[in-house]
Coordinates of C-alpha atoms in Angstrom, one line a residue:
X1 CA 46.9 -96.3 3.6
X2 CA 45.7 -99.8 2.7
X3 CA 47.1 -101.5 5.8
X4 CA 43.6 -102.6 6.8
X5 CA 42.3 -103.6 3.4
X6 CA 40.1 -106.7 3.4
X7 CA 38.1 -108.6 0.9
X8 CA 34.7 -107.5 2.1
X9 CA 32.0 -108.2 -0.4
X10 CA 30.4 -111.2 -2.2
X11 CA 27.2 -110.9 -4.2
X12 CA 24.1 -112.8 -3.3
X13 CA 21.7 -110.7 -5.2
X14 CA 19.2 -112.7 -7.2
X15 CA 18.0 -110.2 -9.7
X16 CA 19.3 -110.7 -13.2
X17 CA 20.6 -107.4 -14.6
X18 CA 20.7 -106.6 -18.3
X19 CA 24.0 -107.2 -20.1
X20 CA 25.9 -104.0 -19.2
X21 CA 24.7 -104.3 -15.7
X22 CA 26.2 -107.8 -15.4
X23 CA 29.5 -106.5 -16.7
X24 CA 29.6 -103.6 -14.3
X25 CA 28.4 -105.6 -11.4
X26 CA 31.3 -108.1 -11.8
X27 CA 33.7 -105.2 -12.0
X28 CA 32.2 -103.7 -8.8
X29 CA 32.8 -107.1 -7.1
X30 CA 36.5 -107.0 -8.0
X31 CA 37.0 -103.5 -6.9
X32 CA 35.1 -103.9 -3.6
X33 CA 37.3 -107.0 -2.8
X34 CA 40.0 -104.4 -2.3
X35 CA 37.9 -101.8 -0.6
X36 CA 39.8 -99.8 2.0
X37 CA 38.9 -99.9 5.7
X38 CA 35.6 -98.5 6.9
X39 CA 32.2 -100.0 6.7
X40 CA 31.9 -103.6 5.7
X41 CA 30.0 -104.2 2.5
X42 CA 27.6 -107.1 1.9
X43 CA 24.7 -108.0 -0.3
X44 CA 22.7 -109.6 2.5
X45 CA 19.7 -107.4 1.6
X46 CA 17.0 -110.0 2.0
X47 CA 16.6 -109.3 5.7
X48 CA 13.5 -107.3 6.4
X49 CA 13.5 -103.9 8.0
X50 CA 10.9 -104.9 10.6
X51 CA 13.0 -107.9 11.7
X52 CA 16.0 -105.6 12.1
X53 CA 14.0 -103.2 14.2
X54 CA 12.6 -105.9 16.4
X55 CA 16.1 -107.4 17.0
X56 CA 17.5 -104.0 17.9
X57 CA 14.7 -103.3 20.3
X58 CA 15.2 -106.8 22.0
X59 CA 18.9 -106.1 22.4
X60 CA 18.2 -102.8 24.0
X61 CA 15.8 -104.4 26.4
X62 CA 18.3 -107.0 27.5
X63 CA 19.4 -106.6 31.1
X64 CA 22.8 -105.1 31.5
X65 CA 24.2 -108.2 33.2
X66 CA 23.5 -110.3 30.1
X67 CA 25.2 -108.1 27.6
X68 CA 28.6 -109.1 26.5
X69 CA 30.0 -105.6 26.3
X70 CA 29.0 -102.0 27.1
X71 CA 30.5 -100.5 24.0
X72 CA 28.5 -98.1 21.9
X73 CA 25.8 -100.3 20.2
X74 CA 25.0 -99.2 16.7
X75 CA 24.7 -101.6 13.7
X76 CA 26.9 -100.5 10.9
X77 CA 25.5 -99.8 7.5
X78 CA 26.0 -102.6 4.9
X79 CA 25.7 -101.6 1.3
X80 CA 25.5 -104.1 -1.5
X81 CA 26.4 -103.9 -5.2
X82 CA 26.8 -100.3 -6.0
X83 CA 25.6 -100.7 -9.5
X84 CA 22.5 -102.6 -8.6
X85 CA 21.6 -100.1 -5.9
X86 CA 22.0 -97.1 -8.1
X87 CA 18.6 -96.7 -9.8
X88 CA 19.6 -93.5 -11.5
X89 CA 22.7 -95.0 -13.1
X90 CA 20.8 -98.1 -14.4
X91 CA 17.9 -95.9 -15.7
X92 CA 20.3 -93.6 -17.5
X93 CA 22.2 -96.4 -19.2
X94 CA 19.0 -98.1 -20.2
X95 CA 17.6 -94.9 -21.7
X96 CA 20.8 -93.8 -23.6
X97 CA 23.1 -96.7 -24.5
X98 CA 22.2 -98.6 -27.7
X99 CA 21.4 -102.3 -27.3
X100 CA 24.5 -103.4 -29.4
X101 CA 26.8 -101.8 -26.8
X102 CA 25.1 -103.6 -24.0
X103 CA 25.5 -107.0 -25.5
X104 CA 29.2 -106.7 -26.2
X105 CA 30.6 -105.3 -23.0
X106 CA 33.5 -107.2 -21.5
X107 CA 33.9 -107.5 -17.7
X108 CA 36.1 -104.7 -16.3
X109 CA 37.1 -105.2 -14.4
X110 CA 68.5 -92.7 -1.3
X111 CA 69.2 -90.2 0.9
X112 CA 66.4 -92.6 0.4
X113 CA 64.8 -90.9 -2.5
X114 CA 62.5 -94.0 -2.7
X115 CA 58.8 -93.8 -2.3
X116 CA 57.3 -96.9 -0.7
X117 CA 53.7 -97.8 -1.4
X118 CA 51.8 -100.8 0.0
X119 CA 50.8 -103.9 -1.8
X120 CA 47.2 -102.9 -2.1
X121 CA 48.1 -99.7 -3.9
X122 CA 50.1 -101.8 -6.4
X123 CA 47.2 -104.1 -6.7
X124 CA 45.0 -101.2 -7.6
X125 CA 47.3 -100.4 -10.5
X126 CA 47.0 -104.0 -11.7
X127 CA 43.2 -104.0 -11.5
X128 CA 43.1 -100.7 -13.4
X129 CA 45.0 -102.3 -16.2
X130 CA 43.1 -105.5 -16.2
X131 CA 39.8 -103.7 -16.3
X132 CA 41.0 -101.3 -19.0
X133 CA 40.1 -98.2 -17.0
X134 CA 42.3 -96.1 -19.4
X135 CA 42.3 -98.5 -22.4
X136 CA 38.5 -98.3 -22.6
X137 CA 38.7 -94.7 -23.8
X138 CA 41.3 -95.3 -26.5
X139 CA 40.4 -98.6 -27.9
X140 CA 37.0 -97.1 -28.8
X141 CA 35.4 -100.5 -29.0
X142 CA 32.0 -98.8 -28.5
X143 CA 32.6 -95.9 -30.8
X144 CA 31.3 -92.6 -29.3
X145 CA 29.9 -94.5 -26.3
X146 CA 33.4 -95.6 -25.1
X147 CA 33.8 -92.5 -22.9
X148 CA 30.4 -93.1 -21.2
X149 CA 31.4 -96.7 -20.6
X150 CA 34.7 -95.6 -19.1
X151 CA 33.1 -92.9 -17.0
X152 CA 30.6 -95.4 -15.5
X153 CA 33.3 -97.9 -14.6
X154 CA 35.4 -95.1 -13.0
X155 CA 32.3 -93.9 -11.1
X156 CA 31.9 -97.4 -9.6
X157 CA 35.6 -97.8 -9.0
X158 CA 36.4 -94.4 -7.5
X159 CA 35.3 -94.6 -3.9
X160 CA 36.8 -98.1 -3.5
X161 CA 40.1 -97.3 -5.2
X162 CA 41.7 -95.8 -2.2
X163 CA 42.7 -92.7 -4.1
X164 CA 44.0 -94.5 -7.2
X165 CA 41.5 -92.6 -9.3
X166 CA 43.9 -89.6 -9.1
X167 CA 46.8 -91.2 -10.9
X168 CA 44.3 -92.6 -13.4
X169 CA 43.1 -89.1 -14.1
X170 CA 46.6 -88.0 -14.9
X171 CA 47.4 -91.1 -16.9
X172 CA 44.3 -90.6 -19.0
X173 CA 45.3 -86.9 -19.5
X174 CA 48.8 -87.9 -20.6
X175 CA 47.5 -90.4 -23.1
X176 CA 45.1 -87.8 -24.4
X177 CA 48.0 -85.3 -24.9
X178 CA 50.1 -87.8 -26.8
X179 CA 47.1 -88.8 -29.0
X180 CA 46.4 -85.1 -29.7
X181 CA 50.0 -84.8 -30.9
X182 CA 49.4 -87.6 -33.4
X183 CA 51.2 -90.3 -31.4
X184 CA 54.7 -89.4 -32.7
X185 CA 57.1 -92.4 -33.1
X186 CA 59.1 -91.4 -30.1
X187 CA 56.0 -91.5 -27.9
X188 CA 54.4 -94.6 -29.4
X189 CA 55.9 -96.9 -26.8
X190 CA 54.8 -94.6 -23.9
X191 CA 51.2 -94.4 -25.3
X192 CA 51.0 -98.2 -25.6
X193 CA 52.1 -98.5 -22.0
X194 CA 49.7 -95.9 -20.7
X195 CA 46.7 -97.5 -22.5
X196 CA 47.7 -101.2 -21.9
X197 CA 45.5 -103.8 -20.3
X198 CA 48.5 -105.9 -19.3
X199 CA 49.4 -105.2 -15.6
X200 CA 53.0 -105.9 -16.3
X201 CA 53.1 -103.2 -19.0
X202 CA 50.7 -100.6 -17.7
X203 CA 52.2 -97.3 -16.8
X204 CA 50.7 -94.4 -14.8
X205 CA 51.6 -90.8 -15.4
X206 CA 52.2 -87.8 -13.2
X207 CA 51.4 -84.2 -14.0
X208 CA 54.2 -82.0 -12.6
X209 CA 53.1 -78.4 -13.2
X210 CA 53.0 -76.7 -9.7
X211 CA 56.1 -74.9 -8.5
X212 CA 56.9 -72.7 -5.6
X213 CA 54.8 -69.8 -6.8
X214 CA 51.7 -71.8 -7.1
X215 CA 49.8 -74.0 -9.6
X216 CA 47.2 -72.1 -11.6
X217 CA 49.4 -69.3 -12.8
X218 CA 51.9 -71.5 -14.6
X219 CA 52.8 -68.6 -17.0
X220 CA 54.4 -66.7 -14.2
X221 CA 55.1 -69.5 -11.7
X222 CA 57.2 -71.9 -13.7
X223 CA 60.9 -71.6 -13.0
X224 CA 62.2 -75.0 -14.3
X225 CA 64.8 -74.6 -17.0
X226 CA 65.4 -77.1 -19.9
X227 CA 68.9 -77.3 -21.3
X228 CA 69.3 -78.9 -24.7
X229 CA 71.9 -81.7 -25.1
X230 CA 74.0 -82.6 -28.1
X231 CA 71.9 -85.7 -28.8
X232 CA 68.7 -83.6 -29.0
X233 CA 67.3 -84.5 -25.6
X234 CA 67.0 -82.1 -22.8
X235 CA 68.0 -81.9 -19.1
X236 CA 65.6 -80.3 -16.7
X237 CA 66.6 -78.3 -13.6
X238 CA 64.1 -77.0 -11.1
X239 CA 61.9 -77.6 -8.1
X240 CA 58.4 -79.1 -8.4
X241 CA 56.5 -78.2 -5.3
X242 CA 53.4 -80.4 -5.7
X243 CA 53.7 -83.7 -7.6
X244 CA 50.7 -85.9 -7.2
X245 CA 51.2 -89.7 -7.6
X246 CA 55.0 -89.2 -7.3
X247 CA 55.4 -93.0 -7.7
X248 CA 54.2 -92.9 -11.3
X249 CA 56.2 -94.3 -14.2
X250 CA 56.3 -91.2 -16.4
X251 CA 55.2 -87.6 -16.2
X252 CA 54.5 -84.5 -18.3
X253 CA 55.9 -81.3 -17.1
X254 CA 56.5 -77.7 -18.2
X255 CA 59.8 -75.9 -18.4
X256 CA 61.5 -72.9 -20.1
X257 CA 64.1 -73.7 -22.7
X258 CA 67.4 -71.9 -22.2
X259 CA 69.2 -70.4 -25.2
X260 CA 72.9 -70.6 -25.8
X261 CA 73.6 -67.8 -23.3
X262 CA 71.4 -69.4 -20.7
X263 CA 68.5 -67.0 -21.0
X264 CA 64.9 -68.0 -20.9
X265 CA 61.7 -66.4 -22.1
X266 CA 59.2 -65.4 -19.5
X267 CA 55.4 -65.7 -19.7
X268 CA 53.3 -68.4 -21.2
X269 CA 55.0 -68.2 -24.6
X270 CA 58.2 -69.3 -22.9
X271 CA 56.8 -72.6 -21.7
X272 CA 57.2 -75.9 -23.5
X273 CA 55.9 -79.3 -22.6
X274 CA 58.2 -82.2 -21.8
X275 CA 57.8 -86.0 -21.3
X276 CA 60.1 -87.8 -19.0
X277 CA 60.5 -91.2 -17.4
X278 CA 60.7 -91.1 -13.6
X279 CA 63.2 -94.0 -13.5
X280 CA 65.8 -95.3 -15.8
X281 CA 66.3 -98.9 -17.0
X282 CA 67.9 -99.8 -13.6
X283 CA 64.9 -98.5 -11.7
X284 CA 66.9 -95.6 -10.4
X285 CA 65.4 -92.1 -10.3
X286 CA 66.1 -90.0 -13.4
X287 CA 68.3 -87.4 -11.7
X288 CA 65.3 -86.6 -9.4
X289 CA 65.6 -86.0 -5.7
X290 CA 62.7 -86.4 -3.3
X291 CA 62.7 -83.3 -1.0
X292 CA 59.8 -84.6 1.1
X293 CA 56.3 -86.1 1.0
X294 CA 53.4 -83.8 1.5
X295 CA 51.5 -83.9 4.8
X296 CA 48.0 -83.5 3.3
X297 CA 44.6 -83.2 4.8
X298 CA 43.2 -86.0 2.7
X299 CA 44.2 -88.5 -0.1
X300 CA 47.0 -89.4 2.2
X301 CA 47.3 -92.9 0.8
X302 CA 48.7 -91.3 -2.5
X303 CA 52.2 -90.2 -2.5
X304 CA 52.5 -86.4 -3.2
X305 CA 56.0 -85.0 -3.1
X306 CA 58.3 -82.1 -3.5
X307 CA 60.9 -83.0 -6.1
X308 CA 64.1 -81.5 -7.3
X309 CA 64.9 -82.0 -11.0
X310 CA 68.7 -82.1 -11.1
X311 CA 69.4 -82.8 -14.8
X312 CA 66.4 -85.1 -15.4
X313 CA 66.5 -86.4 -18.9
X314 CA 63.4 -85.4 -20.9
X315 CA 61.9 -85.2 -24.4
X316 CA 60.4 -82.0 -25.8
X317 CA 57.0 -83.0 -27.1
X318 CA 55.3 -79.7 -27.9
X319 CA 56.4 -77.0 -30.2
X320 CA 58.7 -74.7 -28.4
X321 CA 56.7 -72.1 -26.5
X322 CA 53.4 -74.0 -27.0
X323 CA 53.4 -75.9 -23.7
X324 CA 50.4 -74.3 -22.2
X325 CA 48.3 -75.0 -25.3
X326 CA 49.5 -78.6 -25.4
X327 CA 48.4 -79.3 -21.8
X328 CA 44.9 -78.1 -22.3
X329 CA 43.7 -81.6 -23.3
X330 CA 45.3 -83.0 -20.2
X331 CA 43.5 -80.5 -18.0
X332 CA 40.1 -81.2 -19.6
X333 CA 40.5 -84.9 -19.0
X334 CA 41.7 -84.6 -15.4
X335 CA 38.8 -82.1 -14.7
X336 CA 36.3 -84.6 -16.0
X337 CA 37.9 -87.3 -13.7
X338 CA 37.5 -84.7 -10.9
X339 CA 33.7 -84.6 -11.7
X340 CA 33.6 -88.4 -11.6
X341 CA 35.3 -88.5 -8.2
X342 CA 32.9 -85.8 -6.9
X343 CA 29.7 -87.6 -8.0
X344 CA 31.0 -91.0 -6.8
X345 CA 31.8 -89.6 -3.3
X346 CA 28.3 -88.1 -3.1
X347 CA 26.7 -91.4 -4.1
X348 CA 28.8 -93.4 -1.7
X349 CA 27.9 -91.2 1.3
X350 CA 24.2 -91.3 0.4
X351 CA 24.3 -95.1 0.0
X352 CA 25.8 -95.5 3.5
X353 CA 23.4 -92.9 5.0
X354 CA 20.2 -94.5 3.6
X355 CA 21.4 -98.0 4.7
X356 CA 22.2 -96.7 8.2
X357 CA 18.7 -95.2 8.4
X358 CA 17.3 -98.8 7.9
X359 CA 19.1 -100.0 11.1
X360 CA 19.6 -97.1 13.5
X361 CA 16.8 -96.8 16.1
X362 CA 16.4 -93.5 17.9
X363 CA 13.5 -92.2 19.9
X364 CA 11.8 -95.6 19.5
X365 CA 11.8 -95.9 15.7
X366 CA 14.2 -96.3 12.8
X367 CA 15.8 -93.2 11.3
X368 CA 14.0 -94.0 8.1
X369 CA 10.7 -93.4 9.9
X370 CA 11.7 -89.9 11.0
X371 CA 10.4 -87.5 8.2
X372 CA 13.0 -84.8 8.8
X373 CA 15.8 -87.3 8.5
X374 CA 14.4 -88.6 5.2
X375 CA 13.9 -85.1 3.9
X376 CA 17.6 -84.4 4.6
X377 CA 18.8 -87.4 2.6
X378 CA 16.3 -86.8 -0.1
X379 CA 17.7 -83.3 -0.6
X380 CA 21.2 -84.8 -0.9
X381 CA 19.8 -87.3 -3.4
X382 CA 18.5 -84.6 -5.6
X383 CA 21.8 -82.8 -5.7
X384 CA 23.6 -86.1 -6.6
X385 CA 21.2 -86.8 -9.4
X386 CA 21.8 -83.4 -11.0
X387 CA 25.6 -83.9 -10.7
X388 CA 25.4 -87.4 -12.1
X389 CA 23.5 -86.4 -15.2
X390 CA 25.9 -83.5 -15.8
X391 CA 28.8 -85.9 -15.7
X392 CA 27.1 -88.3 -18.2
X393 CA 26.3 -85.4 -20.5
X394 CA 30.0 -84.4 -20.6
X395 CA 31.1 -88.0 -21.2
X396 CA 28.7 -88.2 -24.1
X397 CA 30.0 -85.0 -25.7
X398 CA 33.6 -86.1 -25.2
X399 CA 32.9 -89.4 -26.8
X400 CA 31.4 -87.6 -29.8
X401 CA 34.4 -85.3 -30.1
X402 CA 36.9 -88.1 -30.0
X403 CA 35.2 -90.1 -32.8
X404 CA 34.8 -87.1 -35.0
X405 CA 31.0 -87.2 -34.6
X406 CA 30.7 -83.9 -32.7
X407 CA 29.2 -80.9 -34.3
X408 CA 30.6 -77.5 -33.8
X409 CA 27.8 -76.9 -31.3
X410 CA 28.8 -80.1 -29.4
X411 CA 32.4 -79.0 -29.2
X412 CA 31.5 -75.5 -27.9
X413 CA 29.2 -77.0 -25.3
X414 CA 31.9 -79.4 -24.2
X415 CA 34.4 -76.6 -23.8
X416 CA 31.9 -74.7 -21.7
X417 CA 30.5 -77.5 -19.5
X418 CA 33.8 -79.0 -18.4
X419 CA 34.9 -76.1 -16.2
X420 CA 31.3 -75.5 -15.1
X421 CA 30.8 -79.1 -14.0
X422 CA 34.2 -79.4 -12.4
X423 CA 33.7 -76.3 -10.2
X424 CA 30.1 -76.9 -9.3
X425 CA 30.3 -80.7 -8.5
X426 CA 33.4 -80.0 -6.4
X427 CA 31.4 -77.7 -4.2
X428 CA 28.4 -80.0 -4.3
X429 CA 30.5 -82.9 -3.2
X430 CA 32.0 -81.1 -0.2
X431 CA 28.6 -80.0 1.0
X432 CA 27.0 -83.3 0.5
X433 CA 29.6 -85.5 2.2
X434 CA 29.7 -83.2 5.2
X435 CA 25.9 -83.2 5.5
X436 CA 25.8 -87.0 5.0
X437 CA 28.4 -87.5 7.8
X438 CA 26.0 -85.7 10.1
X439 CA 23.4 -88.4 9.3
X440 CA 25.5 -90.8 11.5
X441 CA 25.6 -88.5 14.5
X442 CA 28.7 -88.9 16.6
X443 CA 29.7 -92.1 14.8
X444 CA 30.2 -90.0 11.6
X445 CA 33.0 -88.2 13.5
X446 CA 34.8 -91.4 14.5
X447 CA 37.9 -92.1 12.5
X448 CA 37.5 -95.9 12.6
X449 CA 34.2 -95.8 10.7
X450 CA 36.1 -94.6 7.6
X451 CA 33.6 -91.7 7.1
X452 CA 36.1 -89.0 7.9
X453 CA 38.4 -90.4 5.3
X454 CA 35.7 -90.0 2.6
X455 CA 35.1 -86.4 3.8
X456 CA 38.8 -85.5 3.8
X457 CA 39.4 -87.0 0.4
X458 CA 36.4 -85.2 -1.1
X459 CA 37.5 -81.8 0.0
X460 CA 40.4 -81.7 -2.5
X461 CA 38.0 -81.8 -5.4
X462 CA 37.2 -78.1 -5.2
X463 CA 40.9 -77.3 -5.2
X464 CA 42.7 -79.7 -7.5
X465 CA 42.8 -78.7 -11.2
X466 CA 41.6 -75.2 -10.5
X467 CA 39.8 -73.7 -7.6
X468 CA 36.2 -72.5 -8.0
X469 CA 37.2 -68.9 -8.7
X470 CA 39.9 -69.9 -11.2
X471 CA 37.5 -72.1 -13.1
X472 CA 34.8 -69.4 -13.0
X473 CA 37.2 -67.1 -14.8
X474 CA 38.0 -69.9 -17.3
X475 CA 34.2 -70.1 -18.0
X476 CA 34.3 -66.4 -19.0
X477 CA 37.3 -67.0 -21.2
X478 CA 35.5 -69.8 -23.1
X479 CA 32.5 -67.5 -23.7
X480 CA 34.7 -64.6 -24.9
X481 CA 36.8 -66.8 -27.1
X482 CA 33.7 -68.2 -28.8
X483 CA 32.4 -64.7 -29.4
X484 CA 29.0 -65.5 -28.0
X485 CA 28.5 -68.8 -29.9
X486 CA 29.0 -71.0 -26.8
X487 CA 26.3 -69.3 -24.7
X488 CA 23.9 -69.4 -27.7
X489 CA 24.4 -73.2 -27.9
X490 CA 23.9 -73.4 -24.2
X491 CA 20.5 -71.7 -24.4
X492 CA 19.3 -73.6 -27.5
X493 CA 20.3 -77.0 -26.0
X494 CA 18.5 -76.2 -22.7
X495 CA 15.4 -75.1 -24.6
X496 CA 15.3 -78.4 -26.6
X497 CA 15.6 -80.5 -23.5
X498 CA 12.8 -78.8 -21.6
X499 CA 10.6 -78.9 -24.6
X500 CA 10.5 -82.6 -24.3
X501 CA 8.5 -82.2 -21.1
X502 CA 6.1 -79.5 -22.3
X503 CA 3.2 -82.0 -22.5
X504 CA 4.0 -83.7 -19.1
X505 CA 1.7 -82.1 -16.6
X506 CA 3.7 -83.2 -13.5
X507 CA 6.7 -81.4 -14.9
X508 CA 4.9 -78.2 -15.7
X509 CA 6.1 -76.3 -12.6
X510 CA 9.7 -77.3 -13.3
X511 CA 9.5 -76.3 -16.9
X512 CA 8.0 -73.0 -15.9
X513 CA 10.7 -72.3 -13.4
X514 CA 13.4 -73.2 -15.9
X515 CA 12.0 -70.8 -18.5
X516 CA 11.9 -68.1 -16.0
X517 CA 15.6 -68.8 -15.1
X518 CA 16.6 -68.7 -18.7
X519 CA 14.9 -65.4 -19.2
X520 CA 16.6 -64.0 -16.1
X521 CA 20.0 -65.3 -17.2
X522 CA 19.5 -63.6 -20.6
X523 CA 18.7 -60.3 -18.9
X524 CA 21.7 -60.6 -16.6
X525 CA 24.1 -61.2 -19.6
X526 CA 22.7 -58.2 -21.4
X527 CA 22.8 -56.0 -18.3
X528 CA 26.3 -57.1 -17.2
X529 CA 27.6 -56.8 -20.7
X530 CA 26.7 -53.1 -20.8
X531 CA 28.8 -52.4 -17.7
X532 CA 32.6 -52.5 -17.1
X533 CA 34.5 -55.7 -17.5
X534 CA 35.0 -56.0 -13.8
X535 CA 31.3 -56.6 -13.4
X536 CA 31.5 -60.0 -15.1
X537 CA 34.6 -60.8 -13.2
X538 CA 32.8 -60.2 -9.9
X539 CA 29.8 -62.2 -11.2
X540 CA 31.9 -65.1 -12.6
X541 CA 31.3 -67.4 -9.7
X542 CA 27.5 -66.9 -9.4
X543 CA 27.3 -66.9 -13.2
X544 CA 29.0 -70.3 -13.4
X545 CA 26.7 -71.6 -10.7
X546 CA 23.7 -70.4 -12.7
X547 CA 24.9 -72.2 -15.8
X548 CA 25.4 -75.4 -13.8
X549 CA 22.0 -75.3 -12.1
X550 CA 20.1 -74.4 -15.3
X551 CA 21.8 -77.1 -17.4
X552 CA 21.5 -79.8 -14.7
X553 CA 17.8 -78.8 -14.3
X554 CA 17.3 -79.3 -18.0
X555 CA 18.9 -82.8 -17.8
X556 CA 16.8 -83.8 -14.9
X557 CA 13.6 -82.7 -16.7
X558 CA 14.8 -84.5 -19.9
X559 CA 15.4 -87.7 -17.8
X560 CA 12.0 -87.4 -16.1
X561 CA 10.1 -86.9 -19.4
X562 CA 10.9 -90.5 -20.5
X563 CA 7.9 -92.7 -20.9
X564 CA 9.2 -95.1 -18.2
X565 CA 10.4 -92.4 -15.8
X566 CA 9.7 -93.1 -12.2
X567 CA 7.9 -90.8 -9.7
X568 CA 11.3 -90.3 -8.1
X569 CA 12.7 -89.0 -11.4
X570 CA 9.8 -86.5 -11.6
X571 CA 10.2 -85.4 -8.0
X572 CA 13.9 -84.9 -8.4
X573 CA 13.4 -82.6 -11.4
X574 CA 10.8 -80.6 -9.6
X575 CA 12.8 -80.3 -6.4
X576 CA 16.0 -79.2 -8.3
X577 CA 14.1 -76.5 -10.0
X578 CA 12.6 -75.2 -6.7
X579 CA 16.1 -73.8 -5.8
X580 CA 17.5 -70.5 -6.9
X581 CA 18.4 -71.4 -10.5
X582 CA 20.0 -68.1 -11.4
X583 CA 21.9 -66.5 -8.5
X584 CA 23.7 -64.3 -10.9
X585 CA 20.5 -62.5 -11.9
X586 CA 19.5 -62.1 -8.2
X587 CA 22.8 -60.7 -7.1
X588 CA 23.0 -58.4 -10.2
X589 CA 19.6 -56.9 -9.2
X590 CA 21.0 -56.4 -5.7
X591 CA 23.9 -54.4 -7.1
X592 CA 26.4 -57.0 -5.7
X593 CA 28.7 -56.6 -8.7
X594 CA 29.0 -52.8 -8.6
X595 CA 32.3 -51.1 -8.1
X596 CA 31.2 -49.7 -4.8
X597 CA 30.4 -53.2 -3.5
X598 CA 33.8 -54.4 -4.6
X599 CA 35.4 -51.7 -2.5
X600 CA 33.2 -52.7 0.4
X601 CA 34.4 -56.3 0.0
X602 CA 37.9 -55.1 0.9
X603 CA 36.6 -53.0 3.7
X604 CA 34.7 -56.0 5.2
X605 CA 37.7 -58.2 4.9
X606 CA 40.4 -55.8 6.2
X607 CA 38.4 -53.3 8.2
X608 CA 39.4 -50.6 5.7
X609 CA 40.6 -50.9 2.1
X610 CA 44.2 -52.0 2.3
X611 CA 46.8 -49.9 0.6
X612 CA 49.2 -52.8 0.1
X613 CA 49.0 -56.5 0.2
X614 CA 49.9 -58.1 3.5
X615 CA 50.5 -61.5 2.0

């Protein structure tokens, strides 16, 4: 929770950023003023590393009798302005955003049945409105670059929002659904509230899809029934097992419409999408009962509840039986927000790790002077760079699509990259924050440092909005639905990006490795396509990883081929391409996707192939 929130940061940096940087820096100051407990943040970066080291060594040499305490002595890391410290972010924006966008940026800035949230959580909602964190995307002040602008602000806001990035994701998704429906008159007021910059008018939205049978298989798991009323509205009856941001103002949810005899249609074609207000004009719950709040591993500051809908008044907003199709826009938006949260968590932990390495003395020298320690953080940095560029690519494509500037190829690529990026960055973030926590030694495991909170909150990112396996199968569906056009666009786009570096000698090894990976991926697709359908299903996870690594590699090479690219940009591209870029091809060659191996999977798990499920 935000019980220990303190205003922690004030800028004293003297460098003058370019216009967008100034806007984003000021936004970061506002958000950091409400940063949750954990490491203090300051911009006192003029202090020299050698002075720090000398002071630490003097303190360690001080006689015990003269020391004030015998507590563990370690100087906490102090990070400054997250925008100014993120060289990759600034370099990317400078390379891609047109000058006119930079000059015009604004600063961003009951039984009880009552869910109580702290004042800081409410303040986060106000800041989100004032800074237009949702409005940015729908005002489209910067045309097709509006989504990039929004993504950068959310990226800077995410790790200091105390989890408020989650309701923002669902709010953005709800606004997107309403916009995709043409903003009907009955929803115009709701859309205006969801996209408002006025804290007194701004609404957040929930996303109530998960029921007792689980979340991903909504076609078979949704039991909620909608009964039509004489005035044309509906009353919903059912149990929502997992409702994130249960304190939201409104929500979208699925239900099955009952006919005159009370019968409902099963399967996805029986699902319709509804809009409902959580409270009535008197601020009383809309025939909703709170069963309990969830006891979660992480994101504990955000209220997630089990709710009974006992005649909740709702409005049908999709065509009857078209609920699943109607929520696809919401899922795409919330998955992109998931990517933002993943990349932001990675960047936050690396920033703290590298700052700590400037202060922590071990074996007679600072951590930054231990080559193995620096190698560890550098490897995390490479992963974060790849994830960041993948995020920015998707934001660009979404911006093009929303301003009717996207080609058919752009749209196919966006549909493919969203699940790929979501599943891959979710796994990247979990691995990165855990490895970064180790950079602090035992302190990383201490609750009062705030580091375990970051780790726990990050772990949800590979689960929410579809687990890795679920999304891997979604990747296959997108390829099948496009009849091969999506993968063709993928290959052509990757080829164009790496061609930019064909004359850059330092990038030659990376380009060579990428071309080899593309060739191997092509061979895999041809080989797997000639086998039974189960082959691709078994390969779905490795295949999706291959797409992510190859595309991110192309983005890193493209970024490093700029005339003003740094040595670090080049190194990051080369190091990324040194990893296994196409695990699907390797495992296919090893016969990992054969039917016999699938049977052996069961044997390894159960000891012998189980005849019936034990779940």
